[in-house]
Amino acid sequence: MVAVSSWGRLGHWEHQVAPLHDRSRIAADLATHGSGLAYGMGRSYGDVCLNPGGKLWTTRNLDRFIRFDEESGVLECEAGVLLRDIQQLAVPRGWMLPVTPGTCFVTVGGAIANDVHGKNHHRLGSFGDHVSQLRLVRTDGSQLDCGPDNAPDWFAATIGGMGLTGVITTATLQLRRVCGPWLETETIPFHGLDEFFRLADGSEEAWEYTVSWIDCLSGSGLRGIFLRGNHADDESTVPPVGKPSYLGFTPPLSLVNRLTLRPANGAYYFLHRLAAGKKREDYRPFFYPLDRLADWNRMYGPRGFYQYQCVLPTEQRQDALSALLDETAKSKTGSFLAVLKTFGERQSPGMLSFPRPGATLALDFPNRGEETLALMIRLDAIVGEAGGRLYPAKDARMPQQLFESGYPRLQEFLPFRDAGISSALSRRLLGR
Amino acid sequence: MGEQQRIIVIGATSAIAEHCTRLWMSSPATVLLVGRDEARLERVADDLRVRSPASAITCVAIDFCDPVAIRTLVDDFAGGGAIDIALIAHGTLPDQQQCQQDLVACRDAMEINSLSPALFMEALAGHMGPANRGRLAVIGSVAGDRGRRSNYVYGASKSLLDRYAQGLQHRFAQSGCRICLVKPGPTATPMTARLTDEGLALARVEDVAQVIVKGIVKGKPVIYAPGKWALIMMVIRHLPRFIFNRLDI
Ligand SMILES: Cc1cc2nc3c(=O)[nH]c(=O)nc-3n(C[C@H](O)[C@H](O)[C@H](O)COP(=O)(O)OP(=O)(O)OC[C@H]3O[C@@H](n4cnc5c(N)ncnc54)[C@H](O)[C@@H]3O)c2cc1C
Ligand SMILES: NC(=O)c1ccc[n+]([C@@H]2O[C@H](COP(=O)([O-])OP(=O)(O)OC[C@H]3O[C@@H](n4cnc5c(N)ncnc54)[C@H](OP(=O)(O)O)[C@@H]3O)[C@@H](O)[C@H]2O)c1
């Protein structure tokens, strides 16, 4: 048994760890007694990737590419390949992942199983929208290939299926063309939700990437910075001004170095480090600002932290967001930096995909036990009332009823579950 | 830019070897991947082709204990041009208990861990030493540094490679070709998959490969990977017998 945790470090639980190595032998590897679960990089915050007392099939060694067609941008690879490795391979050849989350240290399997989204959801949807085929191995020894055009029901269950339909062993992805690694970006400070929505809605047409960081301690009278970006459409490999902005960008390093720093000061510092204005920068600091701080999650100390990410339907977004931010500010328990972004008007590919039209807010809360749980229950009430949903990839505690109301296709999903797979989250929210 | 490096990897499906090969192929190379199973070799080759489309990659499956096949294979590859890097990586971690009961298992383990890599070394050194250039590396193990009750069949087999490499280093001391003996510590690969769950701290194969590749570039005669094992094994080798024999390792 080995103690395993996830990104939120809320605890460490004993698991039987069984590494998967050879994609042709996985059916045999899965044929064991007791329940198991695939585990990628454990970059999920809560318990979606944990199976305490049971088996974890680690996929990190399923890290082979299978084929890449430089003409069409079609890439086939094993499910343990990291998004970082795909970017490193593809960008110099004029291709890039069409959708990427805020860290590149996640596996392809994990990105599919949570149907992750990026800053360009309004343009290109979620990760699953760019998967054309995947292979699923089930614990009964069967194996099936599915995609949007073949076995589409299995596909829709597996995209965002939280690993519960089987183990994904390989996937075929359609990459998107880029001229190079450069983005033209703009940073705009703003005050208040009205201004945020004006910026967000007004940028959807002309900007592919949009996101904002906000300082939550200010409540709904919030201040924040709005970031937007487009791919540079020329191939020059040298940024026009100064040194590469990859080096010029300083994420909140001091937060980690000086553990005693008051969070509010940290937020202040961080917001001020991001100079307003336009620049050309490498995709990495823009997409993955936190990846340069390995293990930043440890700054929350031994008790770990919760992330609370919800999406609120467009009609309710303003009122509900105000209420959430006020509640958070009032509680003073914590989240000092939060991410706020709008999702586009599109249907997600998975039955249990998180993205839906509306606005999404992600808040970090250091784990202070009951106090933190009580706050999140108050937030649940606001999200539930607004008809919103929470993101299982970030969750360790949502009430079953909020899950059921947030994911109306749940019943449709259940028949696709693999009887030999279970997670802490599935036991909590799906009964087994 | 000169010509492409010529690289031969024996036991190319080994996880450690595969990660070393990926690093070497960050610039295009001519590579021969040798293994026992065609399909497994092709999976490794496909990955390398995606990573390094300008490289020329060939796979050959042979019987690793057949001296004639080994000689022919090595002669063929050497005939195509001087070898820059040769890595001999195959090996297997036998069940010590079983080897004690079943002499066939014991012999098989020694054959694949000792005899086979030694034959490959001999064949390769015969070309590379006189060619006066290149690196010939073989993977031994920290387990070869001192016999222990829990795995001396494996350890003894690996220690043969120690002496063999030493002998070749002596023989080719004046040659530009360097012979490197690699000694990995416990690493997360298929070989140790069943140990993963025993709470044993395993190094990441990417990190181990980095250390090996750097050591080979430098032509170090002995490469511990990760490097800390040099110190640990020095202590273990020098522990007085009356203490060592009481350790449960
Ligand atoms: C700094 C940071 C920023 C983030 N930003 C974003 C963001 O912008 N958008 C977003 O959507 N998410 C974001 N995330 C969350 C992260 O992208 C997801 O949790 C992702 O799924 C993690 O992938 P992983 O490889 O670590 O998988 P794990 O966390 O190990 O597993 C996640 C789920 O995938 C399943 N799984 C893994 N591999 C397989 C497989 N081969 N077959 C079947 N199931 C499998 C697991 O069982 C589990 O249910 C962020 C996380 C961090 C730490
Ligand atoms: N992992 C560790 O902790 C560790 C520590 C010290 C030393 N080592 C040594 O490192 C080397 C590489 O091992 P690894 O960790 O990368 O493990 P691995 O991935 O399991 O590789 C083992 C390799 O040996 C080959 N092999 C085994 N038996 C064979 C046989 N009878 N004939 C031909 N080939 C055979 C395998 O071929 P197939 O793919 O066809 O099975 C595979 O290529 C080995 O020499 C091992 O002893 C490993």
PDB file of C-alpha atoms in Angstrom, chain B residues 28-236:
ATOM      1  CA  PRO B  28      18.452  13.158 -35.789  1.00  0.00           C
ATOM      2  CA  ALA B  29      20.345   9.881 -35.638  1.00  0.00           C
ATOM      3  CA  THR B  30      20.677   6.518 -37.318  1.00  0.00           C
ATOM      4  CA  VAL B  31      19.418   4.020 -34.802  1.00  0.00           C
ATOM      5  CA  LEU B  32      19.199   0.250 -34.597  1.00  0.00           C
ATOM      6  CA  LEU B  33      16.799  -1.024 -31.955  1.00  0.00           C
ATOM      7  CA  VAL B  34      17.428  -4.600 -30.906  1.00  0.00           C
ATOM      8  CA  GLY B  35      14.992  -6.689 -28.896  1.00  0.00           C
ATOM      9  CA  ARG B  36      13.352 -10.065 -28.779  1.00  0.00           C
ATOM     10  CA  ASP B  37       9.848  -9.104 -29.786  1.00  0.00           C
ATOM     11  CA  GLU B  38       9.055  -7.410 -33.081  1.00  0.00           C
ATOM     12  CA  ALA B  39       5.756  -5.855 -32.033  1.00  0.00           C
ATOM     13  CA  ARG B  40       7.149  -4.344 -28.840  1.00  0.00           C
ATOM     14  CA  LEU B  41      10.124  -2.963 -30.748  1.00  0.00           C
ATOM     15  CA  GLU B  42       7.836  -1.379 -33.323  1.00  0.00           C
ATOM     16  CA  ARG B  43       5.894   0.423 -30.601  1.00  0.00           C
ATOM     17  CA  VAL B  44       9.117   1.970 -29.349  1.00  0.00           C
ATOM     18  CA  ALA B  45      10.171   2.809 -32.890  1.00  0.00           C
ATOM     19  CA  ASP B  46       6.844   4.476 -33.741  1.00  0.00           C
ATOM     20  CA  ASP B  47       7.203   6.778 -30.769  1.00  0.00           C
ATOM     21  CA  LEU B  48      10.761   7.676 -31.725  1.00  0.00           C
ATOM     22  CA  ARG B  49       9.726   8.326 -35.319  1.00  0.00           C
ATOM     23  CA  VAL B  50       7.130  10.834 -34.140  1.00  0.00           C
ATOM     24  CA  ARG B  51       9.665  12.551 -31.913  1.00  0.00           C
ATOM     25  CA  SER B  52      12.444  12.550 -34.460  1.00  0.00           C
ATOM     26  CA  PRO B  53      11.110  12.298 -38.010  1.00  0.00           C
ATOM     27  CA  ALA B  54      14.513  12.985 -39.562  1.00  0.00           C
ATOM     28  CA  SER B  55      16.098   9.952 -37.907  1.00  0.00           C
ATOM     29  CA  ALA B  56      16.544   6.564 -39.548  1.00  0.00           C
ATOM     30  CA  ILE B  57      15.219   3.894 -37.212  1.00  0.00           C
ATOM     31  CA  THR B  58      15.413   0.152 -37.769  1.00  0.00           C
ATOM     32  CA  CYS B  59      14.279  -2.698 -35.543  1.00  0.00           C
ATOM     33  CA  VAL B  60      15.749  -6.173 -35.309  1.00  0.00           C
ATOM     34  CA  ALA B  61      14.499  -9.038 -33.171  1.00  0.00           C
ATOM     35  CA  ILE B  62      16.998 -11.744 -32.262  1.00  0.00           C
ATOM     36  CA  ASP B  63      17.675 -14.458 -29.723  1.00  0.00           C
ATOM     37  CA  PHE B  64      19.711 -12.730 -27.040  1.00  0.00           C
ATOM     38  CA  CYS B  65      21.591 -15.851 -26.045  1.00  0.00           C
ATOM     39  CA  ASP B  66      22.692 -16.890 -29.497  1.00  0.00           C
ATOM     40  CA  PRO B  67      26.373 -15.949 -29.947  1.00  0.00           C
ATOM     41  CA  VAL B  68      26.236 -16.381 -33.699  1.00  0.00           C
ATOM     42  CA  ALA B  69      23.218 -14.114 -34.084  1.00  0.00           C
ATOM     43  CA  ILE B  70      24.854 -11.544 -31.818  1.00  0.00           C
ATOM     44  CA  ARG B  71      28.058 -11.574 -33.823  1.00  0.00           C
ATOM     45  CA  THR B  72      26.245 -11.233 -37.139  1.00  0.00           C
ATOM     46  CA  LEU B  73      24.019  -8.420 -35.933  1.00  0.00           C
ATOM     47  CA  VAL B  74      26.894  -6.392 -34.509  1.00  0.00           C
ATOM     48  CA  ASP B  75      29.135  -6.972 -37.516  1.00  0.00           C
ATOM     49  CA  ASP B  76      26.361  -5.823 -39.837  1.00  0.00           C
ATOM     50  CA  PHE B  77      25.715  -2.618 -37.959  1.00  0.00           C
ATOM     51  CA  ALA B  78      29.405  -1.832 -37.526  1.00  0.00           C
ATOM     52  CA  GLY B  79      29.892  -2.475 -41.222  1.00  0.00           C
ATOM     53  CA  GLY B  80      27.611   0.478 -41.974  1.00  0.00           C
ATOM     54  CA  GLY B  81      29.907   2.986 -40.303  1.00  0.00           C
ATOM     55  CA  ALA B  82      31.591   3.699 -36.978  1.00  0.00           C
ATOM     56  CA  ILE B  83      29.325   3.379 -33.946  1.00  0.00           C
ATOM     57  CA  ASP B  84      28.929   6.472 -31.779  1.00  0.00           C
ATOM     58  CA  ILE B  85      26.848   4.995 -28.983  1.00  0.00           C
ATOM     59  CA  ALA B  86      26.082   1.418 -28.028  1.00  0.00           C
ATOM     60  CA  LEU B  87      23.867   0.716 -25.043  1.00  0.00           C
ATOM     61  CA  ILE B  88      23.283  -2.783 -23.717  1.00  0.00           C
ATOM     62  CA  ALA B  89      20.261  -2.538 -21.482  1.00  0.00           C
ATOM     63  CA  HIS B  90      18.385  -5.808 -21.226  1.00  0.00           C
ATOM     64  CA  GLY B  91      17.995  -7.623 -17.983  1.00  0.00           C
ATOM     65  CA  THR B  92      15.437  -9.251 -15.767  1.00  0.00           C
ATOM     66  CA  LEU B  93      14.835  -9.305 -12.046  1.00  0.00           C
ATOM     67  CA  PRO B  94      14.310 -12.958 -11.153  1.00  0.00           C
ATOM     68  CA  ASP B  95      12.485 -14.267  -8.131  1.00  0.00           C
ATOM     69  CA  GLN B  96      15.329 -15.111  -5.778  1.00  0.00           C
ATOM     70  CA  GLN B  97      13.348 -17.779  -3.908  1.00  0.00           C
ATOM     71  CA  GLN B  98      12.397 -19.482  -7.112  1.00  0.00           C
ATOM     72  CA  CYS B  99      16.001 -19.480  -8.336  1.00  0.00           C
ATOM     73  CA  GLN B 100      17.042 -21.210  -5.115  1.00  0.00           C
ATOM     74  CA  GLN B 101      14.530 -23.999  -5.735  1.00  0.00           C
ATOM     75  CA  ASP B 102      14.664 -24.245  -9.494  1.00  0.00           C
ATOM     76  CA  LEU B 103      18.090 -24.313 -11.088  1.00  0.00           C
ATOM     77  CA  VAL B 104      16.647 -23.820 -14.532  1.00  0.00           C
ATOM     78  CA  ALA B 105      15.224 -20.459 -13.464  1.00  0.00           C
ATOM     79  CA  CYS B 106      18.561 -19.707 -11.824  1.00  0.00           C
ATOM     80  CA  ARG B 107      20.480 -20.488 -14.989  1.00  0.00           C
ATOM     81  CA  ASP B 108      18.055 -18.536 -17.188  1.00  0.00           C
ATOM     82  CA  ALA B 109      18.424 -15.472 -15.015  1.00  0.00           C
ATOM     83  CA  MET B 110      22.191 -15.655 -15.121  1.00  0.00           C
ATOM     84  CA  GLU B 111      22.181 -16.234 -18.832  1.00  0.00           C
ATOM     85  CA  ILE B 112      20.141 -13.168 -19.680  1.00  0.00           C
ATOM     86  CA  ASN B 113      21.722 -10.896 -17.059  1.00  0.00           C
ATOM     87  CA  SER B 114      25.369 -11.971 -17.428  1.00  0.00           C
ATOM     88  CA  LEU B 115      26.213 -14.087 -20.362  1.00  0.00           C
ATOM     89  CA  SER B 116      24.113 -12.331 -22.959  1.00  0.00           C
ATOM     90  CA  PRO B 117      25.212  -8.752 -22.223  1.00  0.00           C
ATOM     91  CA  ALA B 118      28.826  -9.915 -21.964  1.00  0.00           C
ATOM     92  CA  LEU B 119      28.635 -11.420 -25.435  1.00  0.00           C
ATOM     93  CA  PHE B 120      27.164  -8.206 -26.807  1.00  0.00           C
ATOM     94  CA  MET B 121      29.929  -6.221 -25.095  1.00  0.00           C
ATOM     95  CA  GLU B 122      32.594  -8.438 -26.533  1.00  0.00           C
ATOM     96  CA  ALA B 123      31.208  -8.206 -30.035  1.00  0.00           C
ATOM     97  CA  LEU B 124      30.752  -4.433 -29.891  1.00  0.00           C
ATOM     98  CA  ALA B 125      34.088  -3.728 -28.233  1.00  0.00           C
ATOM     99  CA  GLY B 126      35.834  -5.632 -31.006  1.00  0.00           C
ATOM    100  CA  HIS B 127      34.653  -2.955 -33.430  1.00  0.00           C
ATOM    101  CA  MET B 128      34.478   0.113 -31.244  1.00  0.00           C
ATOM    102  CA  GLY B 129      37.829  -0.179 -29.456  1.00  0.00           C
ATOM    103  CA  PRO B 130      39.877  -0.235 -32.644  1.00  0.00           C
ATOM    104  CA  ALA B 131      37.635   2.440 -34.214  1.00  0.00           C
ATOM    105  CA  ASN B 132      39.076   4.633 -31.492  1.00  0.00           C
ATOM    106  CA  ARG B 133      35.843   6.512 -30.828  1.00  0.00           C
ATOM    107  CA  GLY B 134      32.358   6.179 -29.436  1.00  0.00           C
ATOM    108  CA  ARG B 135      30.804   5.030 -26.186  1.00  0.00           C
ATOM    109  CA  LEU B 136      29.996   1.469 -25.216  1.00  0.00           C
ATOM    110  CA  ALA B 137      27.681   1.370 -22.199  1.00  0.00           C
ATOM    111  CA  VAL B 138      26.200  -1.582 -20.376  1.00  0.00           C
ATOM    112  CA  ILE B 139      23.615  -1.503 -17.640  1.00  0.00           C
ATOM    113  CA  GLY B 140      24.652  -3.288 -14.475  1.00  0.00           C
ATOM    114  CA  SER B 141      23.047  -2.495 -11.157  1.00  0.00           C
ATOM    115  CA  VAL B 142      23.717  -1.254  -7.657  1.00  0.00           C
ATOM    116  CA  ALA B 143      22.697  -4.793  -6.733  1.00  0.00           C
ATOM    117  CA  GLY B 144      25.967  -5.971  -8.252  1.00  0.00           C
ATOM    118  CA  ASP B 145      27.999  -4.098  -5.664  1.00  0.00           C
ATOM    119  CA  ARG B 146      27.464  -6.504  -2.801  1.00  0.00           C
ATOM    120  CA  GLY B 147      25.703  -9.849  -2.584  1.00  0.00           C
ATOM    121  CA  ARG B 148      22.574  -9.925  -0.478  1.00  0.00           C
ATOM    122  CA  ARG B 149      20.314 -12.809   0.460  1.00  0.00           C
ATOM    123  CA  SER B 150      17.253 -11.178  -1.091  1.00  0.00           C
ATOM    124  CA  ASN B 151      18.644 -11.038  -4.642  1.00  0.00           C
ATOM    125  CA  TYR B 152      22.123 -12.457  -5.067  1.00  0.00           C
ATOM    126  CA  VAL B 153      21.300 -14.366  -8.230  1.00  0.00           C
ATOM    127  CA  TYR B 154      20.573 -11.056  -9.899  1.00  0.00           C
ATOM    128  CA  GLY B 155      23.362  -9.252  -8.050  1.00  0.00           C
ATOM    129  CA  ALA B 156      26.004 -11.818  -8.926  1.00  0.00           C
ATOM    130  CA  SER B 157      24.975 -11.744 -12.578  1.00  0.00           C
ATOM    131  CA  LYS B 158      25.234  -7.976 -12.667  1.00  0.00           C
ATOM    132  CA  SER B 159      28.606  -8.035 -10.934  1.00  0.00           C
ATOM    133  CA  LEU B 160      30.015 -10.079 -13.787  1.00  0.00           C
ATOM    134  CA  LEU B 161      29.358  -7.076 -16.024  1.00  0.00           C
ATOM    135  CA  ASP B 162      31.405  -5.014 -13.596  1.00  0.00           C
ATOM    136  CA  ARG B 163      34.508  -7.101 -14.115  1.00  0.00           C
ATOM    137  CA  TYR B 164      33.882  -7.454 -17.813  1.00  0.00           C
ATOM    138  CA  ALA B 165      33.606  -3.706 -18.284  1.00  0.00           C
ATOM    139  CA  GLN B 166      36.678  -3.218 -16.148  1.00  0.00           C
ATOM    140  CA  GLY B 167      38.590  -5.618 -18.331  1.00  0.00           C
ATOM    141  CA  LEU B 168      37.527  -3.855 -21.482  1.00  0.00           C
ATOM    142  CA  GLN B 169      38.408  -0.498 -19.972  1.00  0.00           C
ATOM    143  CA  HIS B 170      41.868  -1.856 -19.282  1.00  0.00           C
ATOM    144  CA  ARG B 171      42.146  -3.361 -22.740  1.00  0.00           C
ATOM    145  CA  PHE B 172      41.099  -0.133 -24.462  1.00  0.00           C
ATOM    146  CA  ALA B 173      42.694   2.319 -22.073  1.00  0.00           C
ATOM    147  CA  GLN B 174      44.525   3.954 -24.961  1.00  0.00           C
ATOM    148  CA  SER B 175      41.519   4.009 -27.257  1.00  0.00           C
ATOM    149  CA  GLY B 176      39.215   6.964 -27.828  1.00  0.00           C
ATOM    150  CA  CYS B 177      36.330   4.576 -27.245  1.00  0.00           C
ATOM    151  CA  ARG B 178      35.035   4.718 -23.679  1.00  0.00           C
ATOM    152  CA  ILE B 179      33.438   1.798 -21.884  1.00  0.00           C
ATOM    153  CA  CYS B 180      30.796   2.853 -19.349  1.00  0.00           C
ATOM    154  CA  LEU B 181      29.220   0.704 -16.682  1.00  0.00           C
ATOM    155  CA  VAL B 182      25.829   2.060 -15.639  1.00  0.00           C
ATOM    156  CA  LYS B 183      24.469   1.224 -12.181  1.00  0.00           C
ATOM    157  CA  PRO B 184      20.912   2.365 -11.697  1.00  0.00           C
ATOM    158  CA  GLY B 185      19.299   2.402  -8.292  1.00  0.00           C
ATOM    159  CA  PRO B 186      15.685   1.244  -7.941  1.00  0.00           C
ATOM    160  CA  THR B 187      13.749   2.874 -10.774  1.00  0.00           C
ATOM    161  CA  ALA B 188      10.061   2.842 -11.707  1.00  0.00           C
ATOM    162  CA  THR B 189       9.990   0.601 -14.781  1.00  0.00           C
ATOM    163  CA  PRO B 190       8.121  -2.586 -15.714  1.00  0.00           C
ATOM    164  CA  MET B 191      10.904  -4.551 -14.061  1.00  0.00           C
ATOM    165  CA  THR B 192      10.013  -3.108 -10.678  1.00  0.00           C
ATOM    166  CA  ALA B 193       6.267  -2.735 -11.255  1.00  0.00           C
ATOM    167  CA  ARG B 194       5.495  -5.430  -8.745  1.00  0.00           C
ATOM    168  CA  LEU B 195       7.687  -3.726  -6.135  1.00  0.00           C
ATOM    169  CA  THR B 196       5.974  -0.368  -6.524  1.00  0.00           C
ATOM    170  CA  ASP B 197       3.443  -1.289  -3.975  1.00  0.00           C
ATOM    171  CA  GLU B 198       5.945  -2.210  -1.309  1.00  0.00           C
ATOM    172  CA  GLY B 199       6.516   1.422  -0.501  1.00  0.00           C
ATOM    173  CA  LEU B 200       9.964   1.251  -2.060  1.00  0.00           C
ATOM    174  CA  ALA B 201      11.057   4.698  -3.199  1.00  0.00           C
ATOM    175  CA  LEU B 202      11.660   4.379  -6.919  1.00  0.00           C
ATOM    176  CA  ALA B 203      13.410   7.009  -9.006  1.00  0.00           C
ATOM    177  CA  ARG B 204      11.632   8.338 -12.078  1.00  0.00           C
ATOM    178  CA  VAL B 205      12.893   6.743 -15.234  1.00  0.00           C
ATOM    179  CA  GLU B 206      13.211  10.146 -16.983  1.00  0.00           C
ATOM    180  CA  ASP B 207      15.581  11.354 -14.296  1.00  0.00           C
ATOM    181  CA  VAL B 208      17.623   8.184 -14.335  1.00  0.00           C
ATOM    182  CA  ALA B 209      17.947   8.395 -18.117  1.00  0.00           C
ATOM    183  CA  GLN B 210      19.180  11.999 -17.870  1.00  0.00           C
ATOM    184  CA  VAL B 211      21.945  10.977 -15.506  1.00  0.00           C
ATOM    185  CA  ILE B 212      22.931   8.040 -17.690  1.00  0.00           C
ATOM    186  CA  VAL B 213      23.033  10.080 -20.881  1.00  0.00           C
ATOM    187  CA  LYS B 214      25.159  12.777 -19.260  1.00  0.00           C
ATOM    188  CA  GLY B 215      27.523  10.198 -17.826  1.00  0.00           C
ATOM    189  CA  ILE B 216      27.900   8.500 -21.191  1.00  0.00           C
ATOM    190  CA  VAL B 217      28.699  11.784 -22.934  1.00  0.00           C
ATOM    191  CA  LYS B 218      31.469  12.326 -20.413  1.00  0.00           C
ATOM    192  CA  GLY B 219      32.644   8.763 -20.871  1.00  0.00           C
ATOM    193  CA  LYS B 220      32.565   8.040 -17.139  1.00  0.00           C
ATOM    194  CA  PRO B 221      33.781   4.514 -16.380  1.00  0.00           C
ATOM    195  CA  VAL B 222      31.066   3.995 -13.756  1.00  0.00           C
ATOM    196  CA  ILE B 223      27.758   5.841 -13.741  1.00  0.00           C
ATOM    197  CA  TYR B 224      25.525   5.606 -10.706  1.00  0.00           C
ATOM    198  CA  ALA B 225      22.013   6.817 -11.503  1.00  0.00           C
ATOM    199  CA  PRO B 226      20.732   8.738  -9.597  1.00  0.00           C
ATOM    200  CA  GLY B 227      24.157   9.877  -8.454  1.00  0.00           C
ATOM    201  CA  LYS B 228      23.464   9.504  -4.749  1.00  0.00           C
ATOM    202  CA  TRP B 229      23.835   5.748  -5.110  1.00  0.00           C
ATOM    203  CA  ALA B 230      27.594   6.142  -5.503  1.00  0.00           C
ATOM    204  CA  LEU B 231      27.802   7.222  -1.892  1.00  0.00           C
ATOM    205  CA  ILE B 232      25.219   4.789  -0.566  1.00  0.00           C
ATOM    206  CA  MET B 233      26.897   1.848  -2.249  1.00  0.00           C
ATOM    207  CA  MET B 234      30.303   2.941  -1.056  1.00  0.00           C
ATOM    208  CA  VAL B 235      29.009   2.701   2.484  1.00  0.00           C
ATOM    209  CA  ILE B 236      27.325  -0.633   1.830  1.00  0.00           C
TER     210      ILE B 236
END
